mmCIF file of C-alpha atoms in Angstrom:
data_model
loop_
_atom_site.group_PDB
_atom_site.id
_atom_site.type_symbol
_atom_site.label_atom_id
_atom_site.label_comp_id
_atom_site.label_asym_id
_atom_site.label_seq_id
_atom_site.Cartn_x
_atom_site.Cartn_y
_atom_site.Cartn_z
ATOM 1 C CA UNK C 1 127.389 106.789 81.585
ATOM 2 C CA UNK C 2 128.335 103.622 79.928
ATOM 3 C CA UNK C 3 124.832 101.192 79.640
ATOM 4 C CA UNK C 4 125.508 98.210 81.764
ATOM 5 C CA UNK C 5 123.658 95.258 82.025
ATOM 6 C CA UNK C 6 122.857 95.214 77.670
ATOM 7 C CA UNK C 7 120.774 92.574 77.970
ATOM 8 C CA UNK C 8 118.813 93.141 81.046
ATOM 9 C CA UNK C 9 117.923 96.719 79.908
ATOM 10 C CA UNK C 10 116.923 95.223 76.362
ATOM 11 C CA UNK C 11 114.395 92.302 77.943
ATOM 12 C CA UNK C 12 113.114 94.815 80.607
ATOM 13 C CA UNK C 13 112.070 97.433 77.715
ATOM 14 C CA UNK C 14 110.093 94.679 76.204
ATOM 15 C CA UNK C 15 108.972 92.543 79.034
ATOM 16 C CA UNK C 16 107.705 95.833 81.535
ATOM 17 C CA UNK C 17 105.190 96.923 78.955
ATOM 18 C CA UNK C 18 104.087 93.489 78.597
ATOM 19 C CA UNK C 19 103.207 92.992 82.187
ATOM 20 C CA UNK C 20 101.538 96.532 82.618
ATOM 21 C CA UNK C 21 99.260 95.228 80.009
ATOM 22 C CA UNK C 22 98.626 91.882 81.935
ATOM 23 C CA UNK C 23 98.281 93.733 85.140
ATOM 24 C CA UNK C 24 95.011 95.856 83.178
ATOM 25 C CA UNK C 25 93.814 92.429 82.217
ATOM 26 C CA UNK C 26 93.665 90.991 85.672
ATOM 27 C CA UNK C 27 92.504 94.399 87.024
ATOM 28 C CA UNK C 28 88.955 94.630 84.191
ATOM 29 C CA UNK C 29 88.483 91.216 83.603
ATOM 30 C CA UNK C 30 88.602 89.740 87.098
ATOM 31 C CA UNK C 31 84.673 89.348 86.760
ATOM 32 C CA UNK C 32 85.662 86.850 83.923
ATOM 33 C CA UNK C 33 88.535 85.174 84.845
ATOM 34 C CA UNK C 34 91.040 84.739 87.837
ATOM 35 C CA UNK C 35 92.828 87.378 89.513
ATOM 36 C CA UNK C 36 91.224 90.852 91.064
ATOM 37 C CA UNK C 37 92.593 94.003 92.396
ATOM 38 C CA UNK C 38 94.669 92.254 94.599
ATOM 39 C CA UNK C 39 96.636 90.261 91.883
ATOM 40 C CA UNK C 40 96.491 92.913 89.195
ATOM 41 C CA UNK C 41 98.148 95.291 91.625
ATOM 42 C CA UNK C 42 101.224 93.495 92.579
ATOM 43 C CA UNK C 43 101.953 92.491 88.370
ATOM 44 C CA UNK C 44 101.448 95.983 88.088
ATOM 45 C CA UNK C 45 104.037 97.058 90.945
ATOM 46 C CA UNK C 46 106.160 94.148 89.778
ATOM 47 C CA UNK C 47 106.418 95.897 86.232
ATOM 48 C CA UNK C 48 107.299 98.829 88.324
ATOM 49 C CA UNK C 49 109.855 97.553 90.283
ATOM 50 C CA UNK C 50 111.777 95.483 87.194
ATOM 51 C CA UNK C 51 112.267 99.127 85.612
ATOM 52 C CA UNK C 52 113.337 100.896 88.871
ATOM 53 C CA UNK C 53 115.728 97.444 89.470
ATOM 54 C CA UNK C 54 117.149 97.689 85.231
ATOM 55 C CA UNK C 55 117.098 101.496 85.075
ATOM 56 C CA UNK C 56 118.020 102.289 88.643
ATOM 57 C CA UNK C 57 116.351 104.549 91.679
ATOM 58 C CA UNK C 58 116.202 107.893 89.439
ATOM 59 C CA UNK C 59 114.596 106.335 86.479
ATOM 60 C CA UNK C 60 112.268 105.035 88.730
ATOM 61 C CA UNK C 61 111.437 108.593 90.423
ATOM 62 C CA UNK C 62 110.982 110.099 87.678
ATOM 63 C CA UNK C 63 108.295 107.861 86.166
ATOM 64 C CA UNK C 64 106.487 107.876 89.356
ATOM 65 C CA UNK C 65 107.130 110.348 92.140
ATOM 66 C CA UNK C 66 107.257 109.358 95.928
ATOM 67 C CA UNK C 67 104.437 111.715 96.888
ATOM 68 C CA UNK C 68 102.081 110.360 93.972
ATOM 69 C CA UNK C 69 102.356 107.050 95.379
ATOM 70 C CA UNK C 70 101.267 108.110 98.685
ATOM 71 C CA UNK C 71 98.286 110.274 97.146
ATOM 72 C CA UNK C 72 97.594 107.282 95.411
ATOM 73 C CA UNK C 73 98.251 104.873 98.343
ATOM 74 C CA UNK C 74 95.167 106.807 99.534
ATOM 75 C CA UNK C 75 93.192 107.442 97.001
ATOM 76 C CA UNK C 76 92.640 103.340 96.324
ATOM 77 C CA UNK C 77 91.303 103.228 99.925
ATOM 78 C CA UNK C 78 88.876 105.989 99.324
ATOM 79 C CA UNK C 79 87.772 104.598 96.334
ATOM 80 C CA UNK C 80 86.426 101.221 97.989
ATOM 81 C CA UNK C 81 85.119 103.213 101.479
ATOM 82 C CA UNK C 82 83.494 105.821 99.187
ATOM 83 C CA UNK C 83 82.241 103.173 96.835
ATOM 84 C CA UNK C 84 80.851 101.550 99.934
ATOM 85 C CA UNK C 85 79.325 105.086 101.310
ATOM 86 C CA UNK C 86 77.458 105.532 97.773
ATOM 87 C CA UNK C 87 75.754 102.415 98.054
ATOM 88 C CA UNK C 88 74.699 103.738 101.576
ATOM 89 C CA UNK C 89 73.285 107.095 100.109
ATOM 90 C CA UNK C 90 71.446 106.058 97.622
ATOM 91 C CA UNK C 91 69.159 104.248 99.515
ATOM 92 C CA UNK C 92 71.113 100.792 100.281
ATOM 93 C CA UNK C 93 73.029 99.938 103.491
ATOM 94 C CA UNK C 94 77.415 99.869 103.209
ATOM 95 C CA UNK C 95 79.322 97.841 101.057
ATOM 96 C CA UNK C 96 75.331 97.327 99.094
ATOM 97 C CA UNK C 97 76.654 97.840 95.421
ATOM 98 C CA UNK C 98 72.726 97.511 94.600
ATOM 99 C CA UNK C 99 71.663 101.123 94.076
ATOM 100 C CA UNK C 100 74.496 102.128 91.983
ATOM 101 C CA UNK C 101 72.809 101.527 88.962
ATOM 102 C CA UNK C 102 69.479 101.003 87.244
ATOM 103 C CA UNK C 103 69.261 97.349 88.012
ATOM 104 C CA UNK C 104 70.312 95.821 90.961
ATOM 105 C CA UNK C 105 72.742 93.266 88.931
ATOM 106 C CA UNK C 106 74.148 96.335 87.089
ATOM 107 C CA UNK C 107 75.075 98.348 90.018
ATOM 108 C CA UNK C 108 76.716 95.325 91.605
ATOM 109 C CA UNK C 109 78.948 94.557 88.603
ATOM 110 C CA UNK C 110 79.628 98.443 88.689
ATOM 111 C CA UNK C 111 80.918 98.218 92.646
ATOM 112 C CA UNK C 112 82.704 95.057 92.304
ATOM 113 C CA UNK C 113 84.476 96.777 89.196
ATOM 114 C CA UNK C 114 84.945 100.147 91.609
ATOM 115 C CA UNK C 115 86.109 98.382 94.930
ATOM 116 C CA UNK C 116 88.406 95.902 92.812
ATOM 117 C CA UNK C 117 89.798 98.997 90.684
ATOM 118 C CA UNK C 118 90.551 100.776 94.552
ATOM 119 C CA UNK C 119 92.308 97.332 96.221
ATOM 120 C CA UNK C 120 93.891 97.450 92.643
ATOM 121 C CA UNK C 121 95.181 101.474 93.060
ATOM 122 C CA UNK C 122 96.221 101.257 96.989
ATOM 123 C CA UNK C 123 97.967 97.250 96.888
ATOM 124 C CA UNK C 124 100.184 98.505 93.594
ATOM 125 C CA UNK C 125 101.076 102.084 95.051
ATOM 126 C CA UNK C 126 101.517 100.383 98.567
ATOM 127 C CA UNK C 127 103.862 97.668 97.359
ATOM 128 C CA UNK C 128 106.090 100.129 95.434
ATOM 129 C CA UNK C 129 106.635 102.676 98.105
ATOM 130 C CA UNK C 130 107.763 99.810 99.960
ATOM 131 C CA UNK C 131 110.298 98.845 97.736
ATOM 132 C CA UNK C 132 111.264 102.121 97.214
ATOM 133 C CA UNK C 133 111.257 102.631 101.226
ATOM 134 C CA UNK C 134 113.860 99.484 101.010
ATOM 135 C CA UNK C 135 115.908 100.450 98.378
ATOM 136 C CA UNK C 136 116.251 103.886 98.430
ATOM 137 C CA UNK C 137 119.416 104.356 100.148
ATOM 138 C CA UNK C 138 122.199 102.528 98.336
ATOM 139 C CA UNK C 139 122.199 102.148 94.631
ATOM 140 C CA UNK C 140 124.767 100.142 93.468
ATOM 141 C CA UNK C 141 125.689 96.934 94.720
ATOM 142 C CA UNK C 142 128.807 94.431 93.901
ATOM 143 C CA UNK C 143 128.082 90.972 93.955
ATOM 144 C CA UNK C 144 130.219 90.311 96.874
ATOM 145 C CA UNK C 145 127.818 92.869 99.045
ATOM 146 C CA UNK C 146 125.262 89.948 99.354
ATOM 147 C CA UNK M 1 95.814 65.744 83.381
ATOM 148 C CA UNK M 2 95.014 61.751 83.625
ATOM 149 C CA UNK M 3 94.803 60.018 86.803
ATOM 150 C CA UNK M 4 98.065 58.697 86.175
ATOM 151 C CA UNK M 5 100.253 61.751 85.829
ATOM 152 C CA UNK M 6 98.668 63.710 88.742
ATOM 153 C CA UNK M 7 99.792 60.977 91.697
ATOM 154 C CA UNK M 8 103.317 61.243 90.398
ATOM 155 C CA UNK M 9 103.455 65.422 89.815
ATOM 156 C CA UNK M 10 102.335 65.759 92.831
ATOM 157 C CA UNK M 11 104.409 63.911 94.728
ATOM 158 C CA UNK M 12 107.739 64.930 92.579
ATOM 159 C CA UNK M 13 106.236 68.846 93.667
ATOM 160 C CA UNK M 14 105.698 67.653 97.478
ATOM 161 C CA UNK M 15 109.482 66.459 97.404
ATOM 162 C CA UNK M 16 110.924 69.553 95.914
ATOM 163 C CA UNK M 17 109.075 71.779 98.867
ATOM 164 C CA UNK M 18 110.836 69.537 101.608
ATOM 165 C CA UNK M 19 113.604 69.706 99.705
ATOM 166 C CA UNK M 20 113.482 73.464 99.456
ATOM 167 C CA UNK M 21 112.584 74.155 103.281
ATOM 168 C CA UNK M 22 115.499 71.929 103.740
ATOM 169 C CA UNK M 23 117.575 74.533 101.887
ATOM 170 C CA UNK M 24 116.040 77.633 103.497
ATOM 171 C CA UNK M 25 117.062 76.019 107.140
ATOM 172 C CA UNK M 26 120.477 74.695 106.133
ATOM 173 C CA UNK M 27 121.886 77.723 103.816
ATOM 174 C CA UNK M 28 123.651 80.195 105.897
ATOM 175 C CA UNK M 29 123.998 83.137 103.531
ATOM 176 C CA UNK M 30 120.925 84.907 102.952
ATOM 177 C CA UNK M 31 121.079 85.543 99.248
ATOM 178 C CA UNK M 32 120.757 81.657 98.353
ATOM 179 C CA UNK M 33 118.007 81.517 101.320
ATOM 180 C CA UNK M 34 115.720 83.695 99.421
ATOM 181 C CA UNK M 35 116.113 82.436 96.472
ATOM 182 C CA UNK M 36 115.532 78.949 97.687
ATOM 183 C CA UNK M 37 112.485 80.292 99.407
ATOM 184 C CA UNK M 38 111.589 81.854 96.161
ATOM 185 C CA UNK M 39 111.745 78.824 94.339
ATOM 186 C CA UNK M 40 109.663 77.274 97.660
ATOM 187 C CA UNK M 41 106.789 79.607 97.058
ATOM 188 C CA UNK M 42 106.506 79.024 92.670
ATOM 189 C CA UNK M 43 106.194 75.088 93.577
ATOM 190 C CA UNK M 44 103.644 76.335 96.278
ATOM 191 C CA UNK M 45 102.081 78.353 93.174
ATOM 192 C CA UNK M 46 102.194 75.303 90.933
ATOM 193 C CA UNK M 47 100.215 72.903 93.868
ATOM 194 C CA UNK M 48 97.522 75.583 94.401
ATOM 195 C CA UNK M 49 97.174 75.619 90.496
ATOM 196 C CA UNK M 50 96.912 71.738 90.460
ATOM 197 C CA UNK M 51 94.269 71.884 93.237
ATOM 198 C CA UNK M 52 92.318 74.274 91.159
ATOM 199 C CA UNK M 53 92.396 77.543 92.769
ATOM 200 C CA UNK M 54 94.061 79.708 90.203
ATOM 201 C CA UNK M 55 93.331 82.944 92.193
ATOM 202 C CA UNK M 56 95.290 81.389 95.139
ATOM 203 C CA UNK M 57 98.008 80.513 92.551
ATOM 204 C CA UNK M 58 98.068 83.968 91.150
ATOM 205 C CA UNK M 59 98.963 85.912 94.551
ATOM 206 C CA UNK M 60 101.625 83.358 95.063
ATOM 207 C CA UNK M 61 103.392 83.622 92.157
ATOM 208 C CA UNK M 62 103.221 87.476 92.291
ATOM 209 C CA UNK M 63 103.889 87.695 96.053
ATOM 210 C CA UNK M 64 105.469 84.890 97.283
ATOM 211 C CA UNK M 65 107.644 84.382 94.092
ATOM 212 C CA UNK M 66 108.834 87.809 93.213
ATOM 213 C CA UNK M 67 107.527 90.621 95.678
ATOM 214 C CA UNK M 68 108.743 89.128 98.449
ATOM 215 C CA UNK M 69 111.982 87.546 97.117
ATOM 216 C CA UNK M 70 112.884 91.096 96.002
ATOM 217 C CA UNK M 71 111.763 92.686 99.592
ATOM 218 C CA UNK M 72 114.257 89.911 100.941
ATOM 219 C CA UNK M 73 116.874 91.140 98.992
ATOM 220 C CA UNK M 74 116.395 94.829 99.012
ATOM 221 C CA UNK M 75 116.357 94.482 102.986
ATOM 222 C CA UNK M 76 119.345 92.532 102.715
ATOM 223 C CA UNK M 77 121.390 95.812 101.268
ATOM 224 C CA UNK M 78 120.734 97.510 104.577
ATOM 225 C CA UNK M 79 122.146 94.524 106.289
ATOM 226 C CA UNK M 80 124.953 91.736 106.315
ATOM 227 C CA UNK M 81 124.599 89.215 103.408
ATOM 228 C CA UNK M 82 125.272 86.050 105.516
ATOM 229 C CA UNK M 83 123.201 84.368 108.784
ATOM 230 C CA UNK M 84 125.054 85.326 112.083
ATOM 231 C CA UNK M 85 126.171 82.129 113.216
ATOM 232 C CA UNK M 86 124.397 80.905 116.379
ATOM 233 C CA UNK M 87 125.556 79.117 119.055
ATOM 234 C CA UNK M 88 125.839 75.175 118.551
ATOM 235 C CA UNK M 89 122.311 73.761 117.719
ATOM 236 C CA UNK M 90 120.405 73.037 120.216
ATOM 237 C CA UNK M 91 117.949 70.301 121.257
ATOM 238 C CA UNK M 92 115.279 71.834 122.254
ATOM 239 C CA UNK M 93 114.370 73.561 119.352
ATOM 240 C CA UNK M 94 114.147 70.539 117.030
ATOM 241 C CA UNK M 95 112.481 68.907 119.819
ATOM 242 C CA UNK M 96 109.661 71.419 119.741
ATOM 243 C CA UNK M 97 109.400 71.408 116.128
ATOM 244 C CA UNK M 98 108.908 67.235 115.652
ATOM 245 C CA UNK M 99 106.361 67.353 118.417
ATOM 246 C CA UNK M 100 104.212 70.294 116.473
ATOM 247 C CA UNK M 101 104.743 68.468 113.783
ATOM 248 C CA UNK M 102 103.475 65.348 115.070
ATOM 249 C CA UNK M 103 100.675 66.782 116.460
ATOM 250 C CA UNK M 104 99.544 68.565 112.976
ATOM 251 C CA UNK M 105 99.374 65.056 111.445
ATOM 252 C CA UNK M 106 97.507 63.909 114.735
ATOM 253 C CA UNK M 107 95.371 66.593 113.978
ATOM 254 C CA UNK M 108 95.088 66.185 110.456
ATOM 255 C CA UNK M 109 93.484 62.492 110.618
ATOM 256 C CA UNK M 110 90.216 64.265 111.085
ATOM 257 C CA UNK M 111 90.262 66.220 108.353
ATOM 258 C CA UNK M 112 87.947 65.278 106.013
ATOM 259 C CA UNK M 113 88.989 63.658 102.736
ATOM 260 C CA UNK M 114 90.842 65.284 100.339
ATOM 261 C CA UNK M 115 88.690 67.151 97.717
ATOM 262 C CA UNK M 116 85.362 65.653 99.239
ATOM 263 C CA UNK M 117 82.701 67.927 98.149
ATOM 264 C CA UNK M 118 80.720 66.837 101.414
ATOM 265 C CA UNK M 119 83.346 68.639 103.424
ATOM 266 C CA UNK M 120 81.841 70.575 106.185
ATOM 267 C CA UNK M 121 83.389 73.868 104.359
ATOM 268 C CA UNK M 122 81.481 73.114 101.214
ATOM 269 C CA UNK M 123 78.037 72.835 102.355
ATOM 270 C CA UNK M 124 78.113 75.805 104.872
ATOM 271 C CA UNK M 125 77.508 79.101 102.816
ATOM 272 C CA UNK M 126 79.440 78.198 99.404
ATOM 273 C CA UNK M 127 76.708 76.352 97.368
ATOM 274 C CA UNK M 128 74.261 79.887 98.515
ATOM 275 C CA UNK M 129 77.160 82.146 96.606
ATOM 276 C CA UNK M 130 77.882 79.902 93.578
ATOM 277 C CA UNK M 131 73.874 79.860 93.519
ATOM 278 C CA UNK M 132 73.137 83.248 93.908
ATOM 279 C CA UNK M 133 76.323 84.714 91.963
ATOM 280 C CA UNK M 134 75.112 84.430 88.471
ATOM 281 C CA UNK M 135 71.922 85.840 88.821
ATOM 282 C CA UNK M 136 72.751 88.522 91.183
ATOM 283 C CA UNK M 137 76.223 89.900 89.695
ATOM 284 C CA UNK M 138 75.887 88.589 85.679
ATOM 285 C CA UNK M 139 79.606 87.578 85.667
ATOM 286 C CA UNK M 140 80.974 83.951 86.232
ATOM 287 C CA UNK M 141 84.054 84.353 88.299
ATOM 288 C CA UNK M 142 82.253 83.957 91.703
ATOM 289 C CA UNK M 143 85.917 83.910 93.702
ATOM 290 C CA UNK M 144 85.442 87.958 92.686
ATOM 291 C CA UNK M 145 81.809 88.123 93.926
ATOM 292 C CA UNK M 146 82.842 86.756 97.470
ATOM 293 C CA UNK M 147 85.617 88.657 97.693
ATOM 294 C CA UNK M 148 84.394 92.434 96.710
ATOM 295 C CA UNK M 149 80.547 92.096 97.984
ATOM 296 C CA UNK M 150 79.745 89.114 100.190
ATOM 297 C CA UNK M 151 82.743 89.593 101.827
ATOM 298 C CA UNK M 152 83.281 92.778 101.073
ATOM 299 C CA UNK M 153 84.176 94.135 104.550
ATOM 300 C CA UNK M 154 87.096 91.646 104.764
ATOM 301 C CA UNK M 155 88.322 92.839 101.840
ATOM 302 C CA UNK M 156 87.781 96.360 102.661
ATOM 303 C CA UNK M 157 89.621 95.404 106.085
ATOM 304 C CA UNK M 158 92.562 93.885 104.469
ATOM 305 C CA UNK M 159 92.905 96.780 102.023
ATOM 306 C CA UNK M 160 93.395 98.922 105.265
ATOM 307 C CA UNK M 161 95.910 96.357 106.328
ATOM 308 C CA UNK M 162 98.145 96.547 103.398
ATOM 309 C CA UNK M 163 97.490 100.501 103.309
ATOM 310 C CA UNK M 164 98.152 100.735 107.110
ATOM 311 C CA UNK M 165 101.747 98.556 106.286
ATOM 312 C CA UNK M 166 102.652 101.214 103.708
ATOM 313 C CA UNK M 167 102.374 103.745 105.891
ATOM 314 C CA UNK M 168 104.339 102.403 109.123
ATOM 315 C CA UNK M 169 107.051 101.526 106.678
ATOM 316 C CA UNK M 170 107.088 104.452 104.948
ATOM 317 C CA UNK M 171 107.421 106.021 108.576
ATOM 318 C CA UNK M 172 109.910 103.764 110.024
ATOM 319 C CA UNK M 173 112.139 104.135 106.514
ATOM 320 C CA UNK M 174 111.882 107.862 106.203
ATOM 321 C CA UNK M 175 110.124 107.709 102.579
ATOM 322 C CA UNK M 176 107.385 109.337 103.869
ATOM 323 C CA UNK M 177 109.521 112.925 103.203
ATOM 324 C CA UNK M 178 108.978 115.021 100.494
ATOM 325 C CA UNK M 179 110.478 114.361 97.039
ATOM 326 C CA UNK M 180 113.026 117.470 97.373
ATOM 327 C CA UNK M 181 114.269 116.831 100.956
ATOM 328 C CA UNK M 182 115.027 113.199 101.196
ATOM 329 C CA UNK M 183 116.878 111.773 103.965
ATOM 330 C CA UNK M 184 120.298 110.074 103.553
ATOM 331 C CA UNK M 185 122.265 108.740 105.182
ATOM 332 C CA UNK M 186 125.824 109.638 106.070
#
């Protein structure tokens, strides 16, 4: 297959690492500056989404595969509830980051940082098997399809 | 930015969004529409960022901007590109809209002043969480501490909201199949 779109591919090889990195940075350091899980997530599933729209549907499924997103659709979910439930078992009531830790300040920085990390997990996988949902059917599309 | 510049920025950003929404109602193919609502939702960003709320600016850059610009358009390749057009316009429905509009500004005289940090909303439980937020969470960002643990149910509900969305999608668009036996259609 002859590369199309030369320049597209070449900014999207060094622009989708780029924003992966950003998305980390607004995922651990939303105690410290704006963004949060929620924000971090969609940067992330935009870096996503710029490969899958450069490099095209199979690219895309074979960086991340359909059923990984859904584990991991999941799995963000479970990480806040359970994160929540923890707080509960060791002594606290739900959603009480307090007891995670040795000090009470601790083990709230430690549940923000877990319940952040889930919205994080669940908003990026969500927002990509959406797009994926959307897309999945047609692959190629002339100008004059819009 | 000095007291100057921000009259004049803001009002050149106010214009542009009226101009936009003008272009969103008026366009009648759809690819132009979203990109003019695209465009709609960065000056949207750039306000919130001028008002201060950066985290507000964030998710609409990020969703507003791009996610949902590029939901518009992959939608748009299971459907027709262009608006069907609808029978002549009609009165009523520009009737309806000036008179909610009227009434929002009616409303909106009793708002309180713009930025006013006696504003009802700023003396209810904010000045507790910006109090309490260093000492009980050691970090400075207290938008983060509201959101993940004095509000964390909220949160916790609107991650089920977004999860919940995935999945009816996912079930209405037949992803929700396994990775070998995708659906396609004919």
């Amino acid at each position: 297959m002859t590369p199309r779109h030369l320049v597209l591919r070449a900014v999207a090889v060094l622009l989708a690492p780029a924003i992966l990195l950003f998305a980390l940075y607004v995922q651990f350091h939303a105690d410290y500056s704006p963004g949060g899980g929620f924000q971090a997530g969609v940067v992330f599933a935009a870096s996503l989404i710029l490969h899958a729209l450069i490099f095209g549907a199979g690219a895309a499924r074979n960086l991340i595969a359909m059923e990984h997103l859904r584990r991991a659709m999941a799995a963000g979910v479970l990480l806040y509830g359970l994160t929540g439930a923890a707080g509960m078992t060791l002594g606290g009531v739900f959603l009480d980051y307090a007891p995670l830790a040795q000090s009470a300040q601790a083990g709230r920085h430690v549940g923000v940082f877990l319940v952040e990390l889930g919205v994080g997990i669940t908003v990026a996988a969500t927002i990509v098997a959406i797009f994926r949902a959307f897309s999945e059917h047609r692959q190629d599309i002339g100008q004059e399809d819009w | 930015m000095s007291a100057l510049l921000h009259p004049i920025v803001n009002v050149a950003l106010l214009t542009m969004l009226v101009l936009l929404a003008l272009g969103i109602a008026l366009r009648r193919d759809l690819f132009s529409a979203a990109i003019y609502a695209g465009a709609f939702s960065m000056t949207m960003a750039t306000l919130f960022l001028l008002l201060d709320a950066p985290d507000v600016a964030f998710t609409e850059a990020a969703i507003g901007a791009s996610l949902t610009l590029i939901l518009f358009l992959a939608a748009m390749t299971r459907a027709m590109g262009s608006e069907k057009i609808a029978a002549p316009r009609r009165l009523m429905p520009i009737l309806v809209s000036l008179l909610t509009g009227a009434f929002i500004l009616y409303g909106a005289q009793d708002l309180p002043p713009h930025a006013s940090p006696a504003a009802p909303i700023h003396l209810h439980v904010a000045p507790d969480y910006l109090a309490r937020t260093q000492e009980e969470f050691g970090f400075p960002n207290v938008v983060t501490a509201i959101l993940a643990s004095y509000r964390g149910f909220d949160t916790l509900g609107e991650v089920y909201v977004i999860f919940t969305a995935g999945v009816a999608i996912l079930a209405l668009l037949g992803g929700a199949g396994t990775a070998g036996a995708r659906r396609r259609k004919p």
